Structure formats: C-alpha cells, structure tokens
Short mmCIF file of C-alpha atoms and ligand atoms in Angstrom, two decimals:
data_model
loop_
_atom_site.label_atom_id
_atom_site.label_comp_id
_atom_site.label_asym_id
_atom_site.label_seq_id
_atom_site.Cartn_x
_atom_site.Cartn_y
_atom_site.Cartn_z
CA UNK A 1 244.92 203.40 260.45
CA UNK A 2 245.70 201.73 257.22
CA UNK A 3 242.59 200.00 255.94
CA UNK A 4 243.80 200.06 252.27
CA UNK A 5 247.52 199.55 252.60
CA UNK A 6 249.03 201.88 249.98
CA UNK A 7 252.11 203.90 249.53
CA UNK A 8 251.10 207.50 249.45
CA UNK A 9 253.18 210.30 247.75
CA UNK A 10 251.07 213.07 249.28
CA UNK A 11 250.00 213.23 252.88
CA UNK A 12 247.67 216.08 253.76
CA UNK A 13 246.97 216.40 257.44
CA UNK A 14 244.99 218.75 259.83
CA UNK A 15 245.97 217.22 263.11
CA UNK A 16 243.56 217.44 266.10
CA UNK A 17 246.02 219.39 268.14
CA UNK A 18 245.36 219.69 271.85
CA UNK A 19 245.35 223.00 273.50
CA UNK A 20 244.82 221.48 276.91
CA UNK A 21 241.24 221.94 276.56
CA UNK A 22 240.40 221.95 280.19
CA UNK A 23 236.88 222.89 281.09
CA UNK A 24 236.87 226.59 281.62
CA UNK A 25 236.27 227.67 285.08
CA UNK A 26 235.02 231.17 284.47
CA UNK A 27 231.58 231.91 285.81
CA UNK A 28 230.54 233.03 282.35
CA UNK A 29 231.12 229.56 280.86
CA UNK A 30 229.55 227.90 283.87
CA UNK A 31 232.35 225.20 283.84
CA UNK A 32 231.23 224.06 280.46
CA UNK A 33 233.27 223.85 277.29
CA UNK A 34 232.67 226.93 275.17
CA UNK A 35 232.73 227.29 271.43
CA UNK A 36 236.30 228.37 271.47
CA UNK A 37 237.41 225.12 273.05
CA UNK A 38 238.49 222.61 270.46
CA UNK A 39 237.12 219.80 272.56
CA UNK A 40 233.69 221.37 272.13
CA UNK A 41 233.96 220.32 268.47
CA UNK A 42 235.93 217.16 268.33
CA UNK A 43 238.40 214.87 270.23
CA UNK A 44 241.90 216.06 270.36
CA UNK A 45 245.27 214.21 270.61
CA UNK A 46 248.55 215.01 272.34
CA UNK A 47 251.55 215.86 270.11
CA UNK A 48 253.17 212.47 271.23
CA UNK A 49 250.09 210.64 270.14
CA UNK A 50 250.01 212.38 266.76
CA UNK A 51 253.73 211.74 266.28
CA UNK A 52 253.29 208.03 267.03
CA UNK A 53 250.78 207.53 264.20
CA UNK A 54 252.20 204.99 261.87
CA UNK A 55 252.45 207.37 258.89
CA UNK A 56 255.98 206.30 257.89
CA UNK A 57 254.60 202.93 256.86
CA UNK A 58 252.18 204.58 254.44
CA UNK A 59 254.89 206.55 252.53
CA UNK A 60 256.28 206.09 249.02
CA UNK A 61 260.03 206.57 248.68
CA UNK A 62 259.53 210.18 247.66
CA UNK A 63 256.69 211.98 249.33
CA UNK A 64 255.47 215.35 250.42
CA UNK A 65 253.56 216.22 253.59
CA UNK A 66 251.18 219.21 253.93
CA UNK A 67 250.31 219.83 257.57
CA UNK A 68 248.10 222.50 258.97
CA UNK A 69 249.50 223.98 262.25
CA UNK A 70 248.09 226.53 264.60
CA UNK A 71 250.64 229.31 265.41
CA UNK A 72 251.14 227.83 268.94
CA UNK A 73 251.75 224.33 267.68
CA UNK A 74 254.52 225.27 265.16
CA UNK A 75 257.35 223.52 267.04
CA UNK A 76 255.09 220.49 267.60
CA UNK A 77 254.19 220.28 263.84
CA UNK A 78 257.92 220.29 262.94
CA UNK A 79 258.49 217.50 265.45
CA UNK A 80 255.50 215.49 264.08
CA UNK A 81 256.75 215.92 260.56
CA UNK A 82 260.07 214.51 261.62
CA UNK A 83 258.52 211.54 263.42
CA UNK A 84 256.49 210.69 260.32
CA UNK A 85 259.68 210.68 258.16
CA UNK A 86 259.61 214.20 256.68
CA UNK A 87 261.96 217.12 256.74
CA UNK A 88 260.25 220.47 257.19
CA UNK A 89 260.89 222.73 254.21
CA UNK A 90 258.65 225.65 254.06
CA UNK A 91 255.22 227.17 254.56
CA UNK A 92 253.39 225.94 251.53
CA UNK A 93 250.10 227.88 252.08
CA UNK A 94 248.87 230.90 254.12
CA UNK A 95 245.16 230.95 254.27
CA UNK A 96 243.87 234.50 254.74
CA UNK A 97 240.36 233.76 256.06
CA UNK A 98 237.41 235.74 254.64
CA UNK A 99 234.00 236.27 256.18
CA UNK A 100 230.89 235.33 254.26
CA UNK A 101 230.69 238.87 252.98
CA UNK A 102 234.36 238.68 251.77
CA UNK A 103 235.86 240.85 254.55
CA UNK A 104 239.18 239.82 256.14
CA UNK A 105 238.59 237.84 259.31
CA UNK A 106 240.28 239.66 262.29
CA UNK A 107 240.05 238.68 265.90
CA UNK A 108 242.09 239.28 269.02
CA UNK A 109 245.00 236.89 269.51
CA UNK A 110 247.22 236.98 272.64
CA UNK A 111 249.67 239.27 270.87
CA UNK A 112 248.37 240.43 267.47
CA UNK A 113 245.09 240.49 265.69
CA UNK A 114 244.72 237.23 263.82
CA UNK A 115 243.02 236.15 260.59
CA UNK A 116 245.14 233.56 258.89
CA UNK A 117 246.39 229.99 259.23
CA UNK A 118 249.43 228.23 257.93
CA UNK A 119 250.03 224.90 256.21
CA UNK A 120 253.59 223.57 256.33
CA UNK A 121 255.43 221.47 253.79
CA UNK A 122 257.87 218.71 254.50
CA UNK A 123 259.48 216.23 252.20
CA UNK A 124 260.87 212.72 252.08
CA UNK A 125 263.33 211.50 249.40
CA UNK A 126 263.71 213.23 246.13
CA UNK A 127 260.41 215.11 246.41
CA UNK A 128 261.60 218.16 244.47
CA UNK A 129 261.32 216.03 241.25
CA UNK A 130 257.58 215.65 241.92
CA UNK A 131 256.85 219.27 241.20
CA UNK A 132 254.49 219.74 238.18
CA UNK A 133 253.86 223.49 238.30
CA UNK A 134 255.78 226.46 239.51
CA UNK A 135 252.85 228.72 239.32
CA UNK A 136 251.20 227.70 242.56
CA UNK A 137 250.72 230.56 244.94
CA UNK A 138 251.21 230.40 248.66
CA UNK A 139 248.48 232.87 249.64
CA UNK A 140 244.99 231.44 249.65
CA UNK A 141 242.06 233.98 250.09
CA UNK A 142 238.98 231.94 250.85
CA UNK A 143 235.91 232.17 252.99
CA UNK A 144 235.90 230.26 256.26
CA UNK A 145 233.43 227.48 256.65
CA UNK A 146 232.43 225.55 259.78
CA UNK A 147 234.72 225.36 262.76
CA UNK A 148 238.25 224.08 261.75
CA UNK A 149 237.27 223.46 258.18
CA UNK A 150 240.09 224.20 255.73
CA UNK A 151 239.42 225.55 252.23
CA UNK A 152 239.03 223.03 249.39
CA UNK A 153 241.27 225.39 247.34
CA UNK A 154 244.33 224.01 249.26
CA UNK A 155 243.57 220.43 248.09
CA UNK A 156 243.34 221.70 244.45
CA UNK A 157 246.61 223.66 244.77
CA UNK A 158 248.31 220.54 246.15
CA UNK A 159 247.21 218.54 242.98
CA UNK A 160 248.21 221.43 240.77
CA UNK A 161 251.69 221.58 242.38
CA UNK A 162 252.39 217.82 242.47
CA UNK A 163 249.96 216.27 239.95
CA UNK A 164 247.52 213.34 240.28
CA UNK A 165 249.46 211.15 242.65
CA UNK A 166 248.36 208.64 245.34
CA UNK A 167 247.28 210.89 248.17
CA UNK A 168 245.56 210.74 251.54
CA UNK A 169 244.02 213.18 253.81
CA UNK A 170 244.52 212.42 257.55
CA UNK A 171 242.06 213.80 260.24
CA UNK A 172 239.61 214.33 257.34
CA UNK A 173 236.04 215.24 257.83
CA UNK A 174 234.87 214.74 254.32
CA UNK A 175 235.66 212.40 251.43
CA UNK A 176 236.75 214.24 248.40
CA UNK A 177 237.13 212.67 244.89
CA UNK A 178 240.67 211.67 244.13
CA UNK A 179 241.76 211.52 247.84
CA UNK A 180 241.73 208.72 250.28
CA UNK A 181 240.42 210.04 253.62
CA UNK A 182 241.03 208.82 257.17
CA UNK A 183 239.79 210.35 260.35
CA UNK A 184 237.02 210.14 262.87
CA UNK A 185 234.87 212.71 261.08
CA UNK A 186 234.84 210.72 257.87
CA UNK A 187 234.80 207.02 258.87
CA UNK A 188 233.94 207.16 262.60
CA UNK A 189 237.22 205.38 263.56
CA UNK A 190 239.87 206.66 265.92
CA UNK A 191 243.39 206.09 264.77
CA UNK A 192 244.88 203.04 266.52
CA UNK A 193 247.83 203.79 268.60
CA UNK A 194 250.73 201.34 269.02
CA UNK A 195 250.26 198.18 271.24
CA UNK A 196 250.69 198.70 274.88
CA UNK A 197 254.19 198.32 276.48
CA UNK A 198 254.27 196.83 279.97
CA UNK A 199 250.55 197.41 280.23
CA UNK A 200 250.81 201.09 279.19
CA UNK A 201 250.03 202.69 275.93
CA UNK A 202 253.12 204.02 274.14
CA UNK A 203 252.56 207.73 274.83
CA UNK A 204 251.94 207.03 278.58
CA UNK A 205 254.93 204.71 278.72
CA UNK A 206 257.14 207.56 277.31
CA UNK A 207 255.49 210.04 279.69
CA UNK A 208 256.26 207.67 282.64
CA UNK A 209 259.94 207.28 281.63
CA UNK A 210 260.28 211.05 281.48
CA UNK A 211 258.50 211.42 284.87
CA UNK A 212 260.83 208.85 286.60
CA UNK A 213 263.92 210.51 284.98
CA UNK A 214 262.90 213.91 286.42
CA UNK A 215 262.12 212.53 289.83
CA UNK A 216 265.43 210.77 289.93
CA UNK A 217 267.16 214.20 289.63
CA UNK A 218 265.49 215.32 292.79
CA UNK A 219 265.77 211.96 294.64
CA UNK A 220 261.98 212.06 295.30
CA UNK A 221 259.45 209.34 295.00
CA UNK A 222 256.44 211.65 295.32
CA UNK A 223 255.10 214.29 293.02
CA UNK A 224 252.09 216.56 292.60
CA UNK A 225 250.17 216.63 289.28
CA UNK A 226 250.62 220.40 289.24
CA UNK A 227 254.37 220.05 289.11
CA UNK A 228 254.53 217.92 285.93
CA UNK A 229 254.15 220.93 283.44
CA UNK A 230 257.48 222.22 284.96
CA UNK A 231 259.25 219.09 283.60
CA UNK A 232 257.22 217.86 280.73
CA UNK A 233 255.39 219.88 278.02
CA UNK A 234 251.97 218.21 278.01
CA UNK A 235 248.60 219.89 278.34
CA UNK A 236 246.72 219.55 281.76
CA UNK A 237 243.99 217.54 280.04
CA UNK A 238 246.50 214.98 278.72
CA UNK A 239 248.32 214.89 282.05
CA UNK A 240 245.17 213.90 283.87
CA UNK A 241 244.37 211.22 281.28
CA UNK A 242 247.91 209.86 281.52
CA UNK A 243 247.93 209.83 285.25
CA UNK A 244 244.60 207.93 285.34
CA UNK A 245 246.19 205.28 283.08
CA UNK A 246 249.35 204.99 285.30
CA UNK A 247 247.14 204.81 288.35
CA UNK A 248 244.89 202.10 286.98
CA UNK A 249 247.93 200.07 285.77
CA UNK A 250 249.44 200.31 289.29
CA UNK A 251 252.47 202.43 288.31
CA UNK A 252 251.52 205.28 290.69
CA UNK A 253 249.30 205.65 293.72
CA UNK A 254 247.31 208.69 294.81
CA UNK A 255 248.44 209.73 298.33
CA UNK A 256 246.46 212.90 298.94
CA UNK A 257 244.63 215.78 297.38
CA UNK A 258 244.02 219.35 298.42
CA UNK A 259 242.47 222.36 296.86
CA UNK A 260 245.72 224.24 296.92
CA UNK A 261 248.34 221.58 295.84
CA UNK A 262 245.95 219.33 293.72
CA UNK A 263 246.55 215.54 293.55
CA UNK A 264 249.67 214.13 295.05
CA UNK A 265 251.09 210.75 293.84
CA UNK A 266 253.78 208.23 294.82
CA UNK A 267 255.64 205.99 292.27
CA UNK A 268 254.87 202.43 292.88
CA UNK A 269 256.78 200.51 290.17
C1 LIG B 1 241.25 219.89 262.91
S1 LIG B 1 239.87 218.75 262.53
C2 LIG B 1 240.08 218.56 260.89
C3 LIG B 1 239.15 219.43 260.05
C4 LIG B 1 239.19 219.13 258.59
N1 LIG B 1 240.43 219.47 257.99
C5 LIG B 1 238.16 219.92 257.77
O1 LIG B 1 238.49 220.73 256.87
O2 LIG B 1 236.96 219.82 258.13
C6 LIG B 1 240.58 217.30 263.30
C7 LIG B 1 239.73 216.04 263.04
O3 LIG B 1 240.34 214.92 263.61
C8 LIG B 1 239.50 214.02 264.26
N2 LIG B 1 240.13 213.29 265.24
C9 LIG B 1 240.53 213.56 266.54
N3 LIG B 1 241.07 212.58 267.17
C10 LIG B 1 241.15 211.56 266.26
C11 LIG B 1 241.74 210.27 266.39
N4 LIG B 1 242.24 209.77 267.44
N5 LIG B 1 241.57 209.45 265.34
C12 LIG B 1 240.92 209.94 264.17
N6 LIG B 1 240.47 211.18 264.05
C13 LIG B 1 240.58 211.99 265.10
C14 LIG B 1 238.42 214.99 264.82
O4 LIG B 1 237.27 214.27 265.08
C15 LIG B 1 238.34 216.02 263.78
O5 LIG B 1 237.33 215.69 262.82
#
C-alpha cells in the first residue's frame, strides 16, 4: 500500500464499503448485478479488511482523517478510524447533492428521502493545532458526478482548513495535484492485506476465531452458512468468500446443502 513511504498529516478516504452485494434475485434484474449494486461499479471490501489496512504506519505524529461513510456504515467508519489510529471527532462535511440542473437530489431511502452524504473527521495527536482557517463550512452544495464520485470542493476545503500538508487520498479514482493517491481506480493496484496466519488471510483468521468461539457456546461442531449472520456481522458476499477460503485451507468441510437450509459445514481443525 505504501509505494512512497511517507508520513502523512492528512488522510482522505472514501472506502469501498461492502453492502453485501449479493446478486439480486428478482426477476426484473434477471439475477444480474444492477446499477444500484456497488459491486456493479467496483470491488468492495469488508469492514475488517478496511480496518486492517496499514494506515497507522503512514501517519505523522499529528494527523487528521477525513472519511466518507454511507449512513448505514457509520458505526463501521468509526471502528475503522479507531483501527487506523484516529479518534472520531465530528462530521466535517455534509454534501448536499445537486442534479446537473442544480436541483436537490432526492431519492427514496428505507426510512426518509435521501440526498446527502457525510464525511467524518477523526484526529491523531495534537491535530487541533493544525487548523489554518476557522471559516471552512460544513455544508457543501455541489453537483453529483459519476457513480460514487465525491466533489473536488471537499479536497479544496480540507486544504483551506489545514493548509498545504503531506496528504494522501485512499481509494482514489483520480490523481489530483498536491495529493498522493492510492487505490485500484488510480493505480490498478489492490491494497495488500497482512500476511496469512496459519495459511489464512488475517480477516479470515479473525472470522474463524469468532466462528469457533460462537460454536463452543452451543457445543456444536456443525453450522450452516445461513446461521453465521446471527453471530457475526459480515455481509453474505463476504461470508461466502471467507467460507471458500476456510474450505480450501482445510479448516472446514462442506457436509450437505439444501435449498431450504443452504450449505452446511463441519469444523475440521
Ligand atoms: C467509493 S469508490 C471511491 C470513489 C472516489 N472517491 C471518487 O471520488 O471517484 C472506492 C474505490 O476503491 C477501489 N477499491 C476497492 N477495493 C480496493 C482494494 N482492495 N484496493 C484498492 N482499491 C480498492 C474501487 O475500485 C473504487 O475505485
């Protein structure tokens, strides 16, 4: 992840949050990903994978993190900030999305009509001393661009707020003057996750430990893939990826499958 090893004072991240982008099974979408599925546009990562990125190693003693979060990922974003070495402080920016004709974007959410996104702020060290301007506003009124694209205005306001400091954009899709940029969309490289532990990648090893702990409580050695979300908060797409890895490393074995109960497994190690 760190081609140019540098200590950054500003981290600006728009993580590829996973919504459990399972292929929609409705007749309308014909079992294909639709425009509203994030995986239609780019790869996504589980919260554990995002939290495990070695961001701590890239930080100066005093640093500020700006992180876009969807409304649903708010608790995950605060967890990721903590794992990266930051303490959540506030919502730095609220982006009120405008259409190309300048009207407020407004679409049906599960609860209320939506039209904005939030960018959180977390700090490390004596970051308050980094502030250069007290005139930077929270509300950003900008037109929306392509899917997931965030307004350039936010980068400008970050620099106005904190000055011209070493800064990096993570999960970037374009290289902007003054910023280092890392992310599949800008350099074609996927962030490297930590080295495997006992033949398992770190997120899968953590997942397996949690799974075994939960099974110990019931005294069972068998489990169904559909039971996992009751114990561990991971999206279905991530669960199926993790189970494949556990199966191929010999940690679990598939014992049966049925339309009603899904895949059943047995712990092998
Ligand atoms: C939410 S989008 C970022 C959009 C960006 N802020 C913009 O304004 O265009 C997330 C980006 O992260 C990239 N990505 C997903 N998984 C990744 C990984 N493992 N390593 C690096 N980049 C990844 C995706 O390809 C996508 O470009």
